[in-house]
Amino acid sequence: MNKILISFILTLSTISITQADNHAKITEQQAGSSYSQNTEDTFKNEIGNCEDPGVLMLRATVKNDISRSSPEKASEAEALMKEGMKLCNENRVFEAKLKLENAKTTARAGLVDGEDPSVTKIVAENNETPKEAKPWWKFW
């Protein structure tokens, strides 16, 4: 019984030491660790007092489109987005939505692919060849 208890404690301590050693490496590799050391300051700078869900959804859409847009249009759309968020912080929600809509159209105008992201394409692959093109010895 004592041997089992000692081996169990030894195993747990080894695992905890290993995890503690990896913690420093994991925190260095976290997404956004170089972006901000203080999340509260980042949140206040990016969003502030804006609590309107429509504005926040538009902001998320603009951020998504900016990541796929050309650099010129992306910087223009980001400036419009920041103006829109500033308006929302001043409780001018309607004007903020208009600014964010402009930012969205600006970001989508500079899409790298040249495709409209609001249109989804469904491509059906059909690997089947016509029956008359199949040789007589192939049954499948």
mmCIF file of C-alpha atoms in Angstrom:
data_model
loop_
_atom_site.group_PDB
_atom_site.id
_atom_site.type_symbol
_atom_site.label_atom_id
_atom_site.label_comp_id
_atom_site.label_asym_id
_atom_site.label_seq_id
_atom_site.Cartn_x
_atom_site.Cartn_y
_atom_site.Cartn_z
ATOM 1 C CA MET A 1 0.000 0.000 0.000
ATOM 2 C CA ASN A 2 2.807 2.383 0.890
ATOM 3 C CA LYS A 3 4.594 1.661 -2.387
ATOM 4 C CA ILE A 4 1.473 2.526 -4.363
ATOM 5 C CA LEU A 5 0.935 5.723 -2.404
ATOM 6 C CA ILE A 6 4.557 6.804 -2.834
ATOM 7 C CA SER A 7 4.515 6.059 -6.568
ATOM 8 C CA PHE A 8 1.254 7.983 -6.941
ATOM 9 C CA ILE A 9 2.654 11.050 -5.140
ATOM 10 C CA LEU A 10 5.880 10.841 -7.141
ATOM 11 C CA THR A 11 3.933 10.673 -10.409
ATOM 12 C CA LEU A 12 1.746 13.649 -9.495
ATOM 13 C CA SER A 13 4.707 15.761 -8.457
ATOM 14 C CA THR A 14 6.546 14.921 -11.690
ATOM 15 C CA ILE A 15 3.524 15.913 -13.760
ATOM 16 C CA SER A 16 3.055 19.179 -11.886
ATOM 17 C CA ILE A 17 6.740 20.090 -12.263
ATOM 18 C CA THR A 18 6.580 19.317 -15.981
ATOM 19 C CA GLN A 19 3.471 21.440 -16.439
ATOM 20 C CA ALA A 20 4.979 24.318 -14.466
ATOM 21 C CA ASP A 21 8.021 24.244 -16.734
ATOM 22 C CA ASN A 22 5.836 24.355 -19.878
ATOM 23 C CA HIS A 23 3.752 27.241 -18.540
ATOM 24 C CA ALA A 24 6.416 29.829 -19.391
ATOM 25 C CA LYS A 25 6.661 28.533 -22.963
ATOM 26 C CA ILE A 26 2.892 28.435 -23.417
ATOM 27 C CA THR A 27 2.348 32.007 -22.224
ATOM 28 C CA GLU A 28 5.023 33.243 -24.640
ATOM 29 C CA GLN A 29 3.186 31.632 -27.549
ATOM 30 C CA GLN A 30 -0.321 32.823 -26.735
ATOM 31 C CA ALA A 31 -2.181 34.563 -29.507
ATOM 32 C CA GLY A 32 -1.991 38.283 -29.012
ATOM 33 C CA SER A 33 0.705 38.217 -26.348
ATOM 34 C CA SER A 34 2.776 40.757 -28.274
ATOM 35 C CA TYR A 35 -0.372 42.763 -29.063
ATOM 36 C CA SER A 36 -1.282 43.652 -25.520
ATOM 37 C CA GLN A 37 0.030 42.978 -22.073
ATOM 38 C CA ASN A 38 -3.051 44.473 -20.411
ATOM 39 C CA THR A 39 -6.371 43.259 -21.773
ATOM 40 C CA GLU A 40 -8.428 45.838 -19.879
ATOM 41 C CA ASP A 41 -6.602 48.731 -21.552
ATOM 42 C CA THR A 42 -6.915 47.067 -24.944
ATOM 43 C CA PHE A 43 -10.649 46.545 -24.452
ATOM 44 C CA LYS A 44 -11.198 50.165 -23.392
ATOM 45 C CA ASN A 45 -9.151 51.459 -26.335
ATOM 46 C CA GLU A 46 -10.858 49.230 -28.896
ATOM 47 C CA ILE A 47 -14.469 49.125 -27.682
ATOM 48 C CA GLY A 48 -14.846 51.510 -24.755
ATOM 49 C CA ASN A 49 -18.410 52.147 -23.578
ATOM 50 C CA CYS A 50 -20.102 50.946 -26.755
ATOM 51 C CA GLU A 51 -22.721 48.366 -25.790
ATOM 52 C CA ASP A 52 -24.897 48.300 -28.907
ATOM 53 C CA PRO A 53 -24.847 44.745 -30.310
ATOM 54 C CA GLY A 54 -25.449 45.956 -33.876
ATOM 55 C CA VAL A 55 -22.381 48.183 -33.746
ATOM 56 C CA LEU A 56 -20.272 45.431 -32.211
ATOM 57 C CA MET A 57 -21.360 42.959 -34.901
ATOM 58 C CA LEU A 58 -20.549 45.475 -37.623
ATOM 59 C CA ARG A 59 -17.149 46.050 -36.038
ATOM 60 C CA ALA A 60 -16.484 42.305 -36.053
ATOM 61 C CA THR A 61 -17.497 42.094 -39.719
ATOM 62 C CA VAL A 62 -15.218 44.997 -40.613
ATOM 63 C CA LYS A 63 -12.303 43.434 -38.693
ATOM 64 C CA ASN A 64 -12.864 40.182 -40.572
ATOM 65 C CA ASP A 65 -12.994 41.930 -43.956
ATOM 66 C CA ILE A 66 -9.940 44.067 -43.172
ATOM 67 C CA SER A 67 -7.847 40.943 -42.715
ATOM 68 C CA ARG A 68 -8.638 39.885 -46.305
ATOM 69 C CA SER A 69 -8.505 43.322 -47.907
ATOM 70 C CA SER A 70 -5.690 45.088 -49.751
ATOM 71 C CA PRO A 71 -3.378 47.180 -47.512
ATOM 72 C CA GLU A 72 -4.622 50.569 -48.807
ATOM 73 C CA LYS A 73 -8.292 49.752 -48.372
ATOM 74 C CA ALA A 74 -7.593 48.015 -45.061
ATOM 75 C CA SER A 75 -5.990 51.105 -43.525
ATOM 76 C CA GLU A 76 -8.819 53.296 -44.843
ATOM 77 C CA ALA A 77 -11.454 50.916 -43.459
ATOM 78 C CA GLU A 78 -9.660 50.708 -40.112
ATOM 79 C CA ALA A 79 -9.668 54.501 -39.798
ATOM 80 C CA LEU A 80 -13.410 54.564 -40.559
ATOM 81 C CA MET A 81 -13.977 51.780 -38.039
ATOM 82 C CA LYS A 82 -12.149 53.706 -35.307
ATOM 83 C CA GLU A 83 -14.224 56.811 -36.085
ATOM 84 C CA GLY A 84 -17.383 54.715 -35.868
ATOM 85 C CA MET A 85 -16.395 53.273 -32.508
ATOM 86 C CA LYS A 86 -15.597 56.766 -31.246
ATOM 87 C CA LEU A 87 -19.099 57.870 -32.280
ATOM 88 C CA CYS A 88 -20.606 54.868 -30.503
ATOM 89 C CA ASN A 89 -18.722 55.792 -27.320
ATOM 90 C CA GLU A 90 -20.375 59.213 -27.545
ATOM 91 C CA ASN A 91 -23.809 57.460 -27.730
ATOM 92 C CA ARG A 92 -24.301 58.444 -31.378
ATOM 93 C CA VAL A 93 -25.226 54.920 -32.406
ATOM 94 C CA PHE A 94 -26.939 55.699 -35.722
ATOM 95 C CA GLU A 95 -23.957 57.685 -36.999
ATOM 96 C CA ALA A 96 -21.622 54.968 -35.742
ATOM 97 C CA LYS A 97 -23.523 52.338 -37.720
ATOM 98 C CA LEU A 98 -23.281 54.481 -40.854
ATOM 99 C CA LYS A 99 -19.504 54.866 -40.386
ATOM 100 C CA LEU A 100 -19.089 51.152 -39.827
ATOM 101 C CA GLU A 101 -21.174 50.359 -42.918
ATOM 102 C CA ASN A 102 -18.852 52.653 -44.902
ATOM 103 C CA ALA A 103 -15.879 50.847 -43.398
ATOM 104 C CA LYS A 104 -17.393 47.502 -44.378
ATOM 105 C CA THR A 105 -17.956 48.558 -47.995
ATOM 106 C CA THR A 106 -14.451 50.049 -48.152
ATOM 107 C CA ALA A 107 -12.877 46.858 -46.836
ATOM 108 C CA ARG A 108 -14.917 44.708 -49.202
ATOM 109 C CA ALA A 109 -13.985 46.936 -52.136
ATOM 110 C CA GLY A 110 -10.359 45.987 -51.621
ATOM 111 C CA LEU A 111 -10.797 42.257 -51.278
ATOM 112 C CA VAL A 112 -7.745 40.442 -52.511
ATOM 113 C CA ASP A 113 -9.723 37.653 -54.156
ATOM 114 C CA GLY A 114 -12.088 39.980 -55.928
ATOM 115 C CA GLU A 115 -15.034 37.985 -54.621
ATOM 116 C CA ASP A 116 -17.973 39.196 -52.593
ATOM 117 C CA PRO A 117 -17.816 37.494 -49.163
ATOM 118 C CA SER A 118 -21.576 37.744 -48.715
ATOM 119 C CA VAL A 119 -22.083 35.297 -51.582
ATOM 120 C CA THR A 120 -21.196 31.732 -50.776
ATOM 121 C CA LYS A 121 -20.533 29.350 -53.598
ATOM 122 C CA ILE A 122 -21.408 25.711 -53.387
ATOM 123 C CA VAL A 123 -19.283 23.597 -55.645
ATOM 124 C CA ALA A 124 -20.431 20.053 -56.159
ATOM 125 C CA GLU A 125 -17.743 17.729 -57.398
ATOM 126 C CA ASN A 126 -18.996 15.165 -59.794
ATOM 127 C CA ASN A 127 -16.337 12.598 -60.637
ATOM 128 C CA GLU A 128 -18.765 10.423 -62.507
ATOM 129 C CA THR A 129 -18.143 10.041 -66.232
ATOM 130 C CA PRO A 130 -20.988 9.532 -68.672
ATOM 131 C CA LYS A 131 -22.010 5.910 -69.249
ATOM 132 C CA GLU A 132 -21.110 5.929 -72.937
ATOM 133 C CA ALA A 133 -17.567 7.108 -72.121
ATOM 134 C CA LYS A 134 -16.873 4.172 -69.785
ATOM 135 C CA PRO A 135 -15.160 1.153 -71.280
ATOM 136 C CA TRP A 136 -17.226 -2.040 -71.347
ATOM 137 C CA TRP A 137 -14.966 -3.868 -68.858
ATOM 138 C CA LYS A 138 -15.374 -1.290 -66.043
ATOM 139 C CA PHE A 139 -18.413 -1.949 -63.895
ATOM 140 C CA TRP A 140 -17.897 0.700 -61.236
#
